[in-house]
PDB file of C-alpha atoms in Angstrom:
ATOM      1  CA  MET A 529      33.220  -3.203 -25.226  1.00  0.00           C
ATOM      2  CA  THR A 530      32.396  -6.728 -26.234  1.00  0.00           C
ATOM      3  CA  SER A 531      29.275  -7.571 -28.143  1.00  0.00           C
ATOM      4  CA  ILE A 532      27.671  -9.313 -25.290  1.00  0.00           C
ATOM      5  CA  SER A 533      28.160  -6.345 -22.569  1.00  0.00           C
ATOM      6  CA  ALA A 534      24.934  -5.118 -21.129  1.00  0.00           C
ATOM      7  CA  PRO A 535      25.652  -1.686 -19.644  1.00  0.00           C
ATOM      8  CA  ASN A 536      22.025  -0.484 -19.450  1.00  0.00           C
ATOM      9  CA  LEU A 537      20.588  -3.731 -18.074  1.00  0.00           C
ATOM     10  CA  ALA A 538      22.309  -3.497 -14.647  1.00  0.00           C
ATOM     11  CA  SER A 539      19.406  -1.446 -13.538  1.00  0.00           C
ATOM     12  CA  THR A 540      16.780  -3.973 -13.864  1.00  0.00           C
ATOM     13  CA  LYS A 541      14.831  -5.718 -11.122  1.00  0.00           C
ATOM     14  CA  LEU A 542      17.226  -8.534 -11.008  1.00  0.00           C
ATOM     15  CA  VAL A 543      19.644  -6.654  -8.830  1.00  0.00           C
ATOM     16  CA  ALA A 544      16.921  -5.806  -6.245  1.00  0.00           C
ATOM     17  CA  GLY A 545      17.147  -8.219  -3.358  1.00  0.00           C
ATOM     18  CA  ASN A 546      13.512  -8.009  -2.488  1.00  0.00           C
ATOM     19  CA  ALA A 547      12.187  -8.976  -6.060  1.00  0.00           C
ATOM     20  CA  THR A 548      10.037 -12.091  -6.241  1.00  0.00           C
ATOM     21  CA  GLN A 549      11.149 -15.068  -8.256  1.00  0.00           C
ATOM     22  CA  ARG A 550       8.805 -14.356 -11.099  1.00  0.00           C
ATOM     23  CA  GLU A 551      10.314 -10.628 -11.293  1.00  0.00           C
ATOM     24  CA  LYS A 552      13.710 -11.980 -11.404  1.00  0.00           C
ATOM     25  CA  LEU A 553      12.765 -14.518 -14.104  1.00  0.00           C
ATOM     26  CA  SER A 554      11.205 -11.667 -16.146  1.00  0.00           C
ATOM     27  CA  ALA A 555      14.356  -9.526 -15.708  1.00  0.00           C
ATOM     28  CA  SER A 556      16.549 -12.386 -16.627  1.00  0.00           C
ATOM     29  CA  ALA A 557      14.615 -13.219 -19.805  1.00  0.00           C
ATOM     30  CA  LYS A 558      14.848  -9.538 -20.852  1.00  0.00           C
ATOM     31  CA  GLN A 559      18.563  -9.581 -20.405  1.00  0.00           C
ATOM     32  CA  PHE A 560      18.842 -12.861 -22.343  1.00  0.00           C
ATOM     33  CA  GLU A 561      16.693 -11.356 -25.189  1.00  0.00           C
ATOM     34  CA  ALA A 562      18.986  -8.119 -25.139  1.00  0.00           C
ATOM     35  CA  ILE A 563      22.160 -10.331 -25.431  1.00  0.00           C
ATOM     36  CA  PHE A 564      20.461 -12.453 -28.222  1.00  0.00           C
ATOM     37  CA  VAL A 565      19.615  -9.407 -30.204  1.00  0.00           C
ATOM     38  CA  ARG A 566      23.163  -7.870 -29.814  1.00  0.00           C
ATOM     39  CA  GLN A 567      24.564 -11.140 -31.117  1.00  0.00           C
ATOM     40  CA  MET A 568      22.300 -11.089 -34.134  1.00  0.00           C
ATOM     41  CA  LEU A 569      23.156  -7.411 -34.875  1.00  0.00           C
ATOM     42  CA  SER A 570      26.894  -8.158 -34.394  1.00  0.00           C
ATOM     43  CA  ALA A 571      26.624 -11.071 -36.899  1.00  0.00           C
ATOM     44  CA  ALA A 572      24.631  -9.001 -39.406  1.00  0.00           C
ATOM     45  CA  ARG A 573      27.295  -6.108 -39.074  1.00  0.00           C
ATOM     46  CA  LYS A 574      30.066  -8.650 -40.072  1.00  0.00           C
ATOM     47  CA  ALA A 575      28.653  -8.838 -43.603  1.00  0.00           C
ATOM     48  CA  ASP A 576      31.002  -6.608 -45.793  1.00  0.00           C
ATOM     49  CA  PHE A 577      29.679  -5.448 -49.054  1.00  0.00           C
ATOM     50  CA  GLY A 578      32.838  -3.641 -49.875  1.00  0.00           C
ATOM     51  CA  GLY A 579      31.475  -0.075 -49.165  1.00  0.00           C
ATOM     52  CA  ASP A 580      32.045   2.529 -46.667  1.00  0.00           C
ATOM     53  CA  ASP A 581      35.691   2.997 -47.216  1.00  0.00           C
ATOM     54  CA  LEU A 582      35.315   6.679 -47.213  1.00  0.00           C
ATOM     55  CA  PHE A 583      33.344   6.910 -43.913  1.00  0.00           C
ATOM     56  CA  GLY A 584      34.318   3.716 -42.319  1.00  0.00           C
ATOM     57  CA  GLY A 585      36.855   3.275 -39.380  1.00  0.00           C
ATOM     58  CA  GLN A 586      37.202   2.633 -35.722  1.00  0.00           C
ATOM     59  CA  ALA A 587      35.021   5.549 -34.591  1.00  0.00           C
ATOM     60  CA  LEU A 588      32.172   4.363 -36.826  1.00  0.00           C
ATOM     61  CA  ASP A 589      32.480   0.781 -35.722  1.00  0.00           C
ATOM     62  CA  THR A 590      32.385   1.931 -32.118  1.00  0.00           C
ATOM     63  CA  PHE A 591      29.387   4.178 -32.759  1.00  0.00           C
ATOM     64  CA  ARG A 592      27.475   1.353 -34.556  1.00  0.00           C
ATOM     65  CA  GLU A 593      28.167  -1.165 -31.678  1.00  0.00           C
ATOM     66  CA  MET A 594      26.891   1.283 -29.099  1.00  0.00           C
ATOM     67  CA  GLN A 595      23.874   1.911 -31.360  1.00  0.00           C
ATOM     68  CA  ASP A 596      23.263  -1.768 -31.606  1.00  0.00           C
ATOM     69  CA  ASN A 597      23.503  -2.125 -27.714  1.00  0.00           C
ATOM     70  CA  GLN A 598      21.058   0.652 -27.181  1.00  0.00           C
ATOM     71  CA  PHE A 599      18.649  -0.975 -29.716  1.00  0.00           C
ATOM     72  CA  ALA A 600      19.036  -4.269 -28.096  1.00  0.00           C
ATOM     73  CA  ASP A 601      18.270  -2.916 -24.700  1.00  0.00           C
ATOM     74  CA  ILE A 602      15.237  -1.012 -25.852  1.00  0.00           C
ATOM     75  CA  ALA A 603      13.856  -4.024 -27.729  1.00  0.00           C
ATOM     76  CA  ALA A 604      14.212  -6.194 -24.638  1.00  0.00           C
ATOM     77  CA  GLN A 605      12.682  -3.829 -22.319  1.00  0.00           C
ATOM     78  CA  THR A 606       9.522  -3.064 -24.490  1.00  0.00           C
ATOM     79  CA  GLY A 607       9.087  -6.602 -25.518  1.00  0.00           C
ATOM     80  CA  SER A 608       8.878  -5.705 -29.173  1.00  0.00           C
ATOM     81  CA  LEU A 609      10.414  -8.916 -30.398  1.00  0.00           C
ATOM     82  CA  GLY A 610       8.659 -11.116 -27.818  1.00  0.00           C
ATOM     83  CA  PHE A 611      11.580 -13.596 -27.077  1.00  0.00           C
ATOM     84  CA  ALA A 612      11.698 -12.591 -23.301  1.00  0.00           C
ATOM     85  CA  ALA A 613       8.063 -13.264 -22.859  1.00  0.00           C
ATOM     86  CA  LYS A 614       8.213 -16.696 -24.520  1.00  0.00           C
ATOM     87  CA  ILE A 615      11.316 -17.594 -22.386  1.00  0.00           C
ATOM     88  CA  GLU A 616       9.543 -16.393 -19.251  1.00  0.00           C
ATOM     89  CA  ALA A 617       6.459 -18.340 -19.960  1.00  0.00           C
ATOM     90  CA  GLN A 618       8.440 -21.550 -20.489  1.00  0.00           C
ATOM     91  CA  VAL A 619      10.648 -21.244 -17.487  1.00  0.00           C
ATOM     92  CA  ALA A 620       7.780 -19.998 -15.244  1.00  0.00           C
ATOM     93  CA  ARG A 621       6.306 -23.526 -15.446  1.00  0.00           C
ATOM     94  CA  LEU A 622       9.293 -24.749 -13.339  1.00  0.00           C
ATOM     95  CA  LEU A 623       8.786 -22.214 -10.490  1.00  0.00           C
ATOM     96  CA  PRO A 624       6.867 -23.110  -7.392  1.00  0.00           C
ATOM     97  CA  HIS A 625       3.163 -22.358  -7.717  1.00  0.00           C
ATOM     98  CA  GLU A 626       2.985 -19.162  -5.580  1.00  0.00           C
ATOM     99  CA  ALA A 627       5.863 -17.625  -7.771  1.00  0.00           C
ATOM    100  CA  ASN A 628       4.074 -18.706 -10.925  1.00  0.00           C
ATOM    101  CA  ALA A 629       1.590 -15.890 -10.935  1.00  0.00           C
ATOM    102  CA  PRO A 630       2.257 -13.183 -13.446  1.00  0.00           C
ATOM    103  CA  ALA A 631       4.381 -10.170 -12.073  1.00  0.00           C
ATOM    104  CA  THR A 632       2.246  -7.133 -11.583  1.00  0.00           C
ATOM    105  CA  PRO A 633       3.725  -3.740 -12.581  1.00  0.00           C
ATOM    106  CA  LYS A 634       4.804  -1.566  -9.680  1.00  0.00           C
ATOM    107  CA  GLY A 635       1.928   0.767  -8.663  1.00  0.00           C
ATOM    108  CA  ALA A 636      -0.782  -1.768  -9.858  1.00  0.00           C
ATOM    109  CA  LYS A 637      -3.285  -2.933  -7.370  1.00  0.00           C
TER     110      LYS A 637
END
């Protein structure tokens, strides 16, 4: 697994063929945020303070990478960091007017 893989984001609205441009933009912004968070966590994990020699190893590295991927996916889907919302707002200005309306959640009327 690489640090920019996105296994859980394949199920987003982006793959739906009948999604509106705004929904596709929202899904893409969330995917970008997840990738960005993964990169930040990966860079933070590279800092070595000389510890964990006893419990370190390939298995722990793999677990931490999986843990970081899950955290990045959850953070992007919940919007807790807000990067996706800002990206979506900036790019939405470039969409045609009818696609510029905010995406409504499924089931909302």
